[in-house]
Amino acid sequence: MTTSHALSRPAIPARPPLASHWAHDPSIVFLNHGSFGGCPKEVLAAQDALRARMEAEPVRFFVEELQVRMDETREAVAGFIDCDWDDLAFLPNATTGVAVALDNIDLKPGDEILVNDHEYPACLNNARRIAERAGAKVVVAKLPWPLPLDRGEQSVIDAILAGASTRTRVALISHVTSPSGLVLPVEKLVAELRARGVLTLVDGAHAPGMIDGLSMRRLDPDFYTANCHKWVCSPKGSAFLYVKKTHQEGFRPLVLSNNAELPKAGRSQFLTEFDYIGTSDYSAILAIPAAIRSMSGMLPGGFSAVMRHNRDLTLRARRLLTDAIRSTPVAPESMIGSISSIFLPPRGDGAPASTRPPTSRYGDSLQERLIDQWHIQVPVWGVPGTPQRVLRISAQVYNSFEQYEYLLHALRHELAAERR
């Protein structure tokens, strides 16, 4: 660290009391819950107990207990997202959920998969792979960027529907976009696309635990997949795929286990096949109920209070940063949840901000300086094809407003250095 940094840097802010529930390195200001989530220590202990039970008697665990425990987890998740328990399959992550859903759609040559340019890259990769195999086409709708503050939702609806055609078979839409941190109007989009005969696959990777009142009954998508290891704060590798009952017959996992040929009396083949996709450590999935209980107990008012707290903190931090660095808001506040992107000035050399080059740990040297010199973990992305950059903040109950003030201090210093 240079002398100028040492002289100008304030002390790292103290963490709020609720941070004691997480095992984060106290020397790091962690403002990036959105990338990989974070699991409270008591939930990790619950997972450890499940692993210990599995290893104590593996045969009994897999043969006698796993299905019962999976159904208990289904009931907990179904209550959390308002759907029937038997509409849920469990998978390691939402990217797998997108791939499984697309693989089960009978695409024909000439069919189209509608996506947009704010979708998660891995999900776009799967859409392109599956479309190519079927002779179908991926159509990319371009969203306005930044969104107009007076008609943000409608601008998204107009842009996505403009990409639909008579050939559109399915639309892939993020509930909360990962690169840009936008809460998209999925309820309106699902209804509009259904009226056009288009199937909807919602990538809700960030939504459970961020979007209060999440309801599959009200939203009524054909398919909805989401991670619980992000904002529900369960262990890594715990996600679900909701499949509407009308699509469950013949709907199959990408990998078939012995259960594919062992139908169980009174149990749907959909549940039978997804209960067991080969021998694996299912403890992350089975710990989801513990995570819901743990996060519900963090604040008076339960999980809804946690979601409100996180959104309020995100909006306060967004106002602080955008006002201080005179940045244009990327979207109206109504489209912001617990993550938000903030425009940064272009790089001083005018070069396009890259994504993740092989010669760099991160996509932008600013992110590296923030972690190396200021001990702040926060992502800095590039806007493809332009020198424009965004910084994406997250807010969880282990964060404090003082941490974002500390981030602002670091940004002022580093952006001034770039200008020089």
Short mmCIF file of C-alpha atoms in Angstrom, two decimals:
data_model
loop_
_atom_site.label_atom_id
_atom_site.label_comp_id
_atom_site.label_asym_id
_atom_site.label_seq_id
_atom_site.Cartn_x
_atom_site.Cartn_y
_atom_site.Cartn_z
CA MET A 1 0.00 0.00 0.00
CA THR A 2 1.33 3.46 -0.86
CA THR A 3 1.86 6.16 1.72
CA SER A 4 -0.99 8.22 0.25
CA HIS A 5 -3.38 5.32 0.76
CA ALA A 6 -2.18 4.75 4.30
CA LEU A 7 -2.65 8.42 5.21
CA SER A 8 -6.11 8.79 3.66
CA ARG A 9 -7.78 5.54 4.58
CA PRO A 10 -10.06 5.49 7.62
CA ALA A 11 -10.37 2.45 9.80
CA ILE A 12 -12.45 -0.44 8.48
CA PRO A 13 -15.93 -0.01 10.00
CA ALA A 14 -17.01 -2.30 12.80
CA ARG A 15 -19.42 -5.02 11.74
CA PRO A 16 -23.02 -4.92 13.04
CA PRO A 17 -24.01 -7.46 15.74
CA LEU A 18 -25.84 -9.77 13.31
CA ALA A 19 -22.57 -10.33 11.43
CA SER A 20 -21.60 -12.70 14.24
CA HIS A 21 -23.92 -15.28 12.65
CA TRP A 22 -21.60 -15.53 9.63
CA ALA A 23 -18.01 -16.78 9.41
CA HIS A 24 -16.75 -13.91 7.27
CA ASP A 25 -13.17 -12.71 7.55
CA PRO A 26 -13.51 -9.64 9.82
CA SER A 27 -10.69 -7.88 7.97
CA ILE A 28 -12.81 -7.76 4.78
CA VAL A 29 -15.68 -5.36 4.08
CA PHE A 30 -17.90 -7.88 2.30
CA LEU A 31 -20.39 -6.13 0.01
CA ASN A 32 -20.92 -8.97 -2.45
CA HIS A 33 -23.52 -11.32 -0.99
CA GLY A 34 -25.12 -11.49 -4.44
CA SER A 35 -22.39 -13.52 -6.13
CA PHE A 36 -22.32 -16.65 -3.98
CA GLY A 37 -24.54 -15.93 -1.00
CA GLY A 38 -23.45 -16.63 2.54
CA CYS A 39 -24.55 -19.26 5.05
CA PRO A 40 -25.05 -18.57 8.78
CA LYS A 41 -22.97 -20.69 11.11
CA GLU A 42 -26.02 -22.33 12.68
CA VAL A 43 -27.17 -23.49 9.24
CA LEU A 44 -23.73 -24.91 8.49
CA ALA A 45 -24.00 -26.80 11.80
CA ALA A 46 -27.36 -28.21 10.69
CA GLN A 47 -25.74 -29.35 7.45
CA ASP A 48 -22.90 -30.95 9.39
CA ALA A 49 -25.44 -32.89 11.46
CA LEU A 50 -27.12 -34.15 8.29
CA ARG A 51 -23.77 -35.25 6.88
CA ALA A 52 -22.92 -37.02 10.13
CA ARG A 53 -26.21 -38.90 10.02
CA MET A 54 -25.59 -39.87 6.38
CA GLU A 55 -22.09 -41.16 7.11
CA ALA A 56 -23.16 -43.00 10.27
CA GLU A 57 -25.39 -45.33 8.23
CA PRO A 58 -25.32 -44.45 4.50
CA VAL A 59 -27.57 -47.30 3.37
CA ARG A 60 -30.34 -46.41 5.80
CA PHE A 61 -29.95 -42.71 4.98
CA PHE A 62 -30.30 -43.12 1.21
CA VAL A 63 -32.77 -46.00 1.16
CA GLU A 64 -35.05 -45.16 4.09
CA GLU A 65 -34.62 -41.47 4.94
CA LEU A 66 -33.74 -39.43 1.85
CA GLN A 67 -37.19 -39.35 0.23
CA VAL A 68 -38.87 -38.38 3.51
CA ARG A 69 -36.35 -35.61 4.13
CA MET A 70 -36.63 -34.34 0.54
CA ASP A 71 -40.40 -34.09 0.95
CA GLU A 72 -39.97 -32.21 4.23
CA THR A 73 -37.74 -29.77 2.38
CA ARG A 74 -40.28 -29.51 -0.43
CA GLU A 75 -42.98 -28.55 2.06
CA ALA A 76 -40.78 -25.87 3.63
CA VAL A 77 -39.87 -24.35 0.28
CA ALA A 78 -43.43 -24.62 -1.03
CA GLY A 79 -44.65 -22.65 1.98
CA PHE A 80 -41.98 -20.03 1.33
CA ILE A 81 -42.79 -19.51 -2.37
CA ASP A 82 -46.52 -20.37 -2.28
CA CYS A 83 -46.92 -23.47 -4.42
CA ASP A 84 -47.86 -27.15 -4.04
CA TRP A 85 -45.09 -29.21 -2.47
CA ASP A 86 -45.15 -31.78 -5.26
CA ASP A 87 -44.38 -29.18 -7.96
CA LEU A 88 -40.75 -28.91 -6.83
CA ALA A 89 -37.56 -30.67 -7.89
CA PHE A 90 -34.22 -29.97 -6.22
CA LEU A 91 -30.97 -29.29 -8.06
CA PRO A 92 -27.54 -27.86 -7.17
CA ASN A 93 -28.08 -24.42 -8.77
CA ALA A 94 -30.40 -22.33 -10.93
CA THR A 95 -28.14 -22.67 -13.98
CA THR A 96 -28.81 -26.41 -13.89
CA GLY A 97 -32.51 -25.64 -13.48
CA VAL A 98 -32.50 -23.54 -16.65
CA ALA A 99 -30.69 -26.29 -18.56
CA VAL A 100 -33.09 -29.00 -17.32
CA ALA A 101 -36.18 -26.96 -18.20
CA LEU A 102 -34.94 -26.05 -21.69
CA ASP A 103 -33.91 -29.65 -22.32
CA ASN A 104 -37.48 -30.79 -21.60
CA ILE A 105 -39.08 -28.41 -24.11
CA ASP A 106 -39.73 -30.07 -27.46
CA LEU A 107 -37.98 -27.53 -29.67
CA LYS A 108 -38.29 -27.92 -33.43
CA PRO A 109 -36.14 -26.49 -36.23
CA GLY A 110 -37.02 -22.83 -36.68
CA ASP A 111 -38.36 -22.39 -33.14
CA GLU A 112 -37.03 -19.45 -31.14
CA ILE A 113 -35.87 -19.06 -27.54
CA LEU A 114 -36.37 -15.46 -26.46
CA VAL A 115 -33.80 -14.04 -24.01
CA ASN A 116 -32.50 -10.55 -23.24
CA ASP A 117 -29.08 -9.01 -22.91
CA HIS A 118 -29.20 -8.84 -19.08
CA GLU A 119 -29.47 -12.61 -18.61
CA TYR A 120 -26.83 -14.60 -16.75
CA PRO A 121 -24.08 -15.71 -19.18
CA ALA A 122 -24.14 -19.38 -18.14
CA CYS A 123 -27.89 -19.57 -18.81
CA LEU A 124 -27.39 -17.98 -22.22
CA ASN A 125 -24.71 -20.58 -22.94
CA ASN A 126 -27.19 -23.37 -22.21
CA ALA A 127 -29.89 -21.72 -24.32
CA ARG A 128 -27.50 -21.48 -27.28
CA ARG A 129 -26.33 -25.08 -26.89
CA ILE A 130 -29.86 -26.50 -26.72
CA ALA A 131 -31.09 -24.29 -29.58
CA GLU A 132 -28.21 -25.36 -31.81
CA ARG A 133 -28.90 -29.03 -31.12
CA ALA A 134 -32.57 -28.61 -32.06
CA GLY A 135 -32.02 -26.35 -35.06
CA ALA A 136 -33.73 -23.54 -33.15
CA LYS A 137 -32.59 -19.94 -32.73
CA VAL A 138 -31.84 -17.73 -29.72
CA VAL A 139 -33.29 -14.22 -30.11
CA VAL A 140 -31.77 -11.56 -27.83
CA ALA A 141 -33.98 -8.60 -26.86
CA LYS A 142 -31.96 -5.51 -25.97
CA LEU A 143 -33.13 -3.69 -22.85
CA PRO A 144 -32.73 0.09 -22.56
CA TRP A 145 -29.68 0.89 -20.46
CA PRO A 146 -30.00 2.77 -18.22
CA LEU A 147 -33.74 2.28 -17.88
CA PRO A 148 -35.88 5.43 -18.10
CA LEU A 149 -36.79 6.45 -14.56
CA ASP A 150 -40.37 7.41 -15.47
CA ARG A 151 -41.28 4.15 -17.25
CA GLY A 152 -38.69 1.58 -16.27
CA GLU A 153 -40.97 -1.48 -16.08
CA GLN A 154 -42.86 -0.65 -19.25
CA SER A 155 -39.63 -0.12 -21.17
CA VAL A 156 -38.54 -3.65 -20.21
CA ILE A 157 -41.93 -5.12 -21.15
CA ASP A 158 -41.89 -3.32 -24.51
CA ALA A 159 -38.34 -4.43 -25.31
CA ILE A 160 -38.92 -8.10 -24.47
CA LEU A 161 -42.29 -8.37 -26.20
CA ALA A 162 -40.81 -6.71 -29.29
CA GLY A 163 -38.51 -9.74 -29.55
CA ALA A 164 -41.38 -12.24 -29.54
CA SER A 165 -42.67 -13.67 -32.80
CA THR A 166 -44.93 -16.45 -34.01
CA ARG A 167 -41.87 -18.72 -33.81
CA THR A 168 -41.14 -17.99 -30.14
CA ARG A 169 -41.52 -21.22 -28.18
CA VAL A 170 -40.16 -20.19 -24.78
CA ALA A 171 -38.91 -17.01 -23.10
CA LEU A 172 -36.13 -17.08 -20.50
CA ILE A 173 -36.44 -14.12 -18.11
CA SER A 174 -34.53 -13.33 -14.94
CA HIS A 175 -36.65 -12.26 -12.00
CA VAL A 176 -33.63 -10.32 -10.72
CA THR A 177 -30.87 -9.75 -13.25
CA SER A 178 -27.43 -10.74 -12.02
CA PRO A 179 -25.17 -8.39 -14.03
CA SER A 180 -27.33 -5.27 -13.58
CA GLY A 181 -29.34 -5.91 -10.41
CA LEU A 182 -32.78 -5.14 -11.86
CA VAL A 183 -36.05 -6.57 -10.54
CA LEU A 184 -37.88 -7.27 -13.78
CA PRO A 185 -41.70 -7.14 -14.06
CA VAL A 186 -41.98 -10.90 -14.48
CA GLU A 187 -45.62 -11.16 -13.41
CA LYS A 188 -46.72 -8.86 -16.24
CA LEU A 189 -44.33 -10.48 -18.71
CA VAL A 190 -45.52 -14.01 -17.90
CA ALA A 191 -49.14 -12.97 -18.50
CA GLU A 192 -48.33 -11.15 -21.75
CA LEU A 193 -46.25 -14.03 -23.10
CA ARG A 194 -48.85 -16.63 -22.10
CA ALA A 195 -51.44 -14.67 -24.10
CA ARG A 196 -49.12 -15.07 -27.09
CA GLY A 197 -48.77 -18.83 -26.55
CA VAL A 198 -45.18 -18.55 -25.31
CA LEU A 199 -43.87 -20.76 -22.49
CA THR A 200 -42.09 -18.90 -19.68
CA LEU A 201 -38.96 -20.02 -17.87
CA VAL A 202 -38.13 -17.61 -15.04
CA ASP A 203 -34.58 -17.61 -13.70
CA GLY A 204 -35.23 -16.55 -10.12
CA ALA A 205 -31.66 -17.15 -8.92
CA HIS A 206 -31.76 -14.09 -6.61
CA ALA A 207 -35.49 -13.86 -5.87
CA PRO A 208 -36.26 -16.16 -2.88
CA GLY A 209 -35.20 -14.29 0.22
CA MET A 210 -35.00 -10.99 -1.68
CA ILE A 211 -38.49 -10.51 -3.16
CA ASP A 212 -41.10 -10.41 -0.41
CA GLY A 213 -44.38 -12.15 -1.22
CA LEU A 214 -42.91 -14.39 -3.92
CA SER A 215 -45.81 -16.59 -5.08
CA MET A 216 -45.85 -19.22 -7.78
CA ARG A 217 -49.65 -19.27 -7.65
CA ARG A 218 -49.86 -15.59 -8.49
CA LEU A 219 -46.95 -15.51 -10.94
CA ASP A 220 -48.03 -18.75 -12.67
CA PRO A 221 -44.94 -19.42 -14.82
CA ASP A 222 -44.46 -22.66 -16.71
CA PHE A 223 -41.07 -23.16 -15.06
CA TYR A 224 -39.31 -21.25 -12.27
CA THR A 225 -35.85 -22.04 -10.97
CA ALA A 226 -33.97 -20.36 -8.14
CA ASN A 227 -31.07 -20.70 -5.75
CA CYS A 228 -31.68 -20.96 -2.04
CA HIS A 229 -27.96 -20.53 -1.31
CA LYS A 230 -28.09 -16.84 -2.22
CA TRP A 231 -30.68 -14.85 -0.25
CA VAL A 232 -32.29 -17.71 1.69
CA CYS A 233 -28.70 -18.33 2.90
CA SER A 234 -28.72 -22.12 2.76
CA PRO A 235 -25.46 -23.98 2.04
CA LYS A 236 -23.93 -23.80 -1.44
CA GLY A 237 -25.50 -26.24 -3.90
CA SER A 238 -29.17 -25.87 -2.93
CA ALA A 239 -31.65 -24.80 -5.59
CA PHE A 240 -35.14 -25.73 -6.77
CA LEU A 241 -37.03 -26.03 -10.03
CA TYR A 242 -40.78 -25.43 -10.01
CA VAL A 243 -42.60 -27.19 -12.83
CA LYS A 244 -46.26 -26.48 -13.51
CA LYS A 245 -48.34 -29.65 -13.13
CA THR A 246 -49.42 -29.61 -16.78
CA HIS A 247 -45.74 -30.07 -17.78
CA GLN A 248 -44.68 -32.71 -15.25
CA GLU A 249 -45.58 -35.85 -17.18
CA GLY A 250 -42.45 -36.88 -19.06
CA PHE A 251 -40.38 -34.10 -17.50
CA ARG A 252 -37.02 -35.65 -16.62
CA PRO A 253 -33.66 -34.74 -15.08
CA LEU A 254 -30.61 -34.49 -17.33
CA VAL A 255 -29.14 -37.54 -15.57
CA LEU A 256 -31.29 -40.61 -14.94
CA SER A 257 -30.65 -42.83 -11.93
CA ASN A 258 -32.01 -46.23 -10.95
CA ASN A 259 -35.22 -44.53 -9.90
CA ALA A 260 -36.13 -43.89 -13.54
CA GLU A 261 -37.04 -47.59 -13.83
CA LEU A 262 -38.46 -47.94 -10.32
CA PRO A 263 -41.80 -46.10 -10.24
CA LYS A 264 -43.29 -45.89 -6.77
CA ALA A 265 -46.95 -46.55 -6.14
CA GLY A 266 -48.87 -43.37 -5.44
CA ARG A 267 -45.91 -41.16 -6.28
CA SER A 268 -45.44 -39.24 -9.52
CA GLN A 269 -42.59 -40.24 -11.79
CA PHE A 270 -41.54 -36.56 -11.69
CA LEU A 271 -40.87 -36.78 -7.95
CA THR A 272 -39.44 -40.28 -8.13
CA GLU A 273 -36.79 -39.35 -10.68
CA PHE A 274 -35.78 -36.03 -9.12
CA ASP A 275 -35.63 -37.44 -5.56
CA TYR A 276 -32.42 -39.26 -6.36
CA ILE A 277 -30.11 -38.30 -9.23
CA GLY A 278 -27.36 -40.70 -8.25
CA THR A 279 -25.31 -40.81 -5.07
CA SER A 280 -24.43 -37.32 -3.90
CA ASP A 281 -24.25 -35.18 -0.80
CA TYR A 282 -27.82 -33.87 -0.50
CA SER A 283 -27.16 -32.14 2.83
CA ALA A 284 -27.12 -28.62 1.32
CA ILE A 285 -30.63 -29.15 -0.04
CA LEU A 286 -31.88 -30.79 3.16
CA ALA A 287 -30.57 -27.81 5.18
CA ILE A 288 -32.86 -25.32 3.37
CA PRO A 289 -35.53 -25.52 6.12
CA ALA A 290 -32.86 -24.69 8.71
CA ALA A 291 -31.85 -21.66 6.65
CA ILE A 292 -35.45 -20.42 6.42
CA ARG A 293 -35.78 -20.77 10.21
CA SER A 294 -32.45 -19.09 10.86
CA MET A 295 -33.03 -16.09 8.61
CA SER A 296 -36.60 -15.73 9.90
CA GLY A 297 -35.18 -15.29 13.39
CA MET A 298 -32.65 -12.59 12.52
CA LEU A 299 -35.04 -9.65 13.01
CA PRO A 300 -38.40 -9.09 14.72
CA GLY A 301 -40.98 -9.54 11.99
CA GLY A 302 -39.36 -12.61 10.45
CA PHE A 303 -37.99 -13.07 6.95
CA SER A 304 -40.16 -10.26 5.57
CA ALA A 305 -38.41 -7.85 7.93
CA VAL A 306 -35.03 -9.14 6.73
CA MET A 307 -36.00 -8.51 3.10
CA ARG A 308 -37.26 -5.01 3.88
CA HIS A 309 -34.10 -4.23 5.85
CA ASN A 310 -31.84 -5.38 3.02
CA ARG A 311 -33.72 -3.44 0.35
CA ASP A 312 -33.80 -0.27 2.47
CA LEU A 313 -30.05 -0.52 3.09
CA THR A 314 -29.40 -1.08 -0.62
CA LEU A 315 -31.43 1.98 -1.58
CA ARG A 316 -29.68 4.15 1.05
CA ALA A 317 -26.29 2.99 -0.17
CA ARG A 318 -27.28 3.52 -3.82
CA ARG A 319 -28.37 7.11 -3.11
CA LEU A 320 -25.15 7.78 -1.21
CA LEU A 321 -22.93 6.53 -4.02
CA THR A 322 -24.84 7.89 -7.02
CA ASP A 323 -25.16 11.35 -5.46
CA ALA A 324 -21.52 11.52 -4.39
CA ILE A 325 -19.99 10.43 -7.70
CA ARG A 326 -22.74 12.10 -9.77
CA SER A 327 -23.79 8.85 -11.38
CA THR A 328 -26.97 8.35 -13.41
CA PRO A 329 -29.28 5.80 -11.69
CA VAL A 330 -29.53 2.63 -13.76
CA ALA A 331 -33.25 2.16 -12.99
CA PRO A 332 -36.06 3.55 -10.80
CA GLU A 333 -36.00 2.54 -7.14
CA SER A 334 -39.12 0.43 -7.68
CA MET A 335 -36.95 -2.01 -9.71
CA ILE A 336 -34.22 -2.42 -7.10
CA GLY A 337 -34.09 -5.21 -4.53
CA SER A 338 -31.09 -6.12 -2.35
CA ILE A 339 -28.51 -5.65 -5.10
CA SER A 340 -27.92 -2.60 -7.26
CA SER A 341 -25.57 -1.60 -10.02
CA ILE A 342 -24.08 1.87 -10.05
CA PHE A 343 -22.47 3.50 -13.06
CA LEU A 344 -18.80 4.39 -12.62
CA PRO A 345 -16.79 6.79 -14.78
CA PRO A 346 -15.09 5.14 -17.77
CA ARG A 347 -11.56 3.89 -17.35
CA GLY A 348 -9.00 6.61 -17.57
CA ASP A 349 -7.35 5.10 -20.65
CA GLY A 350 -10.68 4.98 -22.52
CA ALA A 351 -10.29 1.26 -23.19
CA PRO A 352 -13.35 -1.00 -23.05
CA ALA A 353 -13.91 -2.44 -19.60
CA SER A 354 -13.31 -6.16 -19.98
CA THR A 355 -15.21 -9.00 -18.40
CA ARG A 356 -12.64 -11.42 -17.02
CA PRO A 357 -9.40 -11.60 -19.02
CA PRO A 358 -7.01 -14.49 -18.36
CA THR A 359 -4.28 -12.08 -17.26
CA SER A 360 -6.40 -10.61 -14.47
CA ARG A 361 -8.07 -11.98 -11.35
CA TYR A 362 -11.08 -9.75 -11.88
CA GLY A 363 -12.64 -7.88 -14.77
CA ASP A 364 -11.28 -4.47 -13.85
CA SER A 365 -8.16 -3.29 -12.05
CA LEU A 366 -10.36 -1.07 -9.85
CA GLN A 367 -11.89 -4.17 -8.27
CA GLU A 368 -8.42 -5.51 -7.60
CA ARG A 369 -7.34 -2.27 -5.92
CA LEU A 370 -10.48 -2.23 -3.80
CA ILE A 371 -9.77 -5.70 -2.44
CA ASP A 372 -5.96 -5.45 -2.25
CA GLN A 373 -5.59 -1.94 -0.87
CA TRP A 374 -8.91 -1.27 0.86
CA HIS A 375 -10.05 -4.81 1.78
CA ILE A 376 -13.45 -4.28 0.13
CA GLN A 377 -15.02 -7.20 -1.73
CA VAL A 378 -17.37 -5.72 -4.34
CA PRO A 379 -17.62 -6.51 -8.08
CA VAL A 380 -16.84 -4.10 -10.91
CA TRP A 381 -18.16 -5.17 -14.31
CA GLY A 382 -17.74 -3.83 -17.81
CA VAL A 383 -20.60 -2.91 -20.12
CA PRO A 384 -19.74 -4.94 -23.26
CA GLY A 385 -18.35 -2.90 -26.15
CA THR A 386 -18.06 0.34 -24.20
CA PRO A 387 -15.65 1.91 -21.68
CA GLN A 388 -18.61 2.12 -19.26
CA ARG A 389 -18.34 0.29 -15.94
CA VAL A 390 -20.73 -0.59 -13.17
CA LEU A 391 -20.14 -1.40 -9.53
CA ARG A 392 -22.66 -3.82 -8.02
CA ILE A 393 -23.40 -3.57 -4.31
CA SER A 394 -25.33 -6.06 -2.19
CA ALA A 395 -26.89 -5.65 1.25
CA GLN A 396 -27.47 -8.34 3.84
CA VAL A 397 -28.16 -8.03 7.58
CA TYR A 398 -24.43 -8.47 8.27
CA ASN A 399 -23.74 -5.16 6.44
CA SER A 400 -23.90 -1.62 7.84
CA PHE A 401 -24.35 1.78 6.21
CA GLU A 402 -20.87 2.74 7.45
CA GLN A 403 -19.39 0.07 5.18
CA TYR A 404 -20.82 1.83 2.12
CA GLU A 405 -19.47 5.15 3.40
CA TYR A 406 -16.08 3.46 3.61
CA LEU A 407 -16.55 2.18 0.05
CA LEU A 408 -17.33 5.73 -1.09
CA HIS A 409 -14.12 6.99 0.50
CA ALA A 410 -12.15 4.32 -1.35
CA LEU A 411 -13.92 5.03 -4.65
CA ARG A 412 -13.22 8.75 -4.43
CA HIS A 413 -9.56 8.06 -3.86
CA GLU A 414 -9.21 5.45 -6.61
CA LEU A 415 -11.26 7.31 -9.24
CA ALA A 416 -9.23 10.46 -8.61
CA ALA A 417 -6.07 8.41 -9.07
CA GLU A 418 -7.42 7.08 -12.38
CA ARG A 419 -8.12 10.59 -13.59
CA ARG A 420 -4.54 11.55 -12.82
#
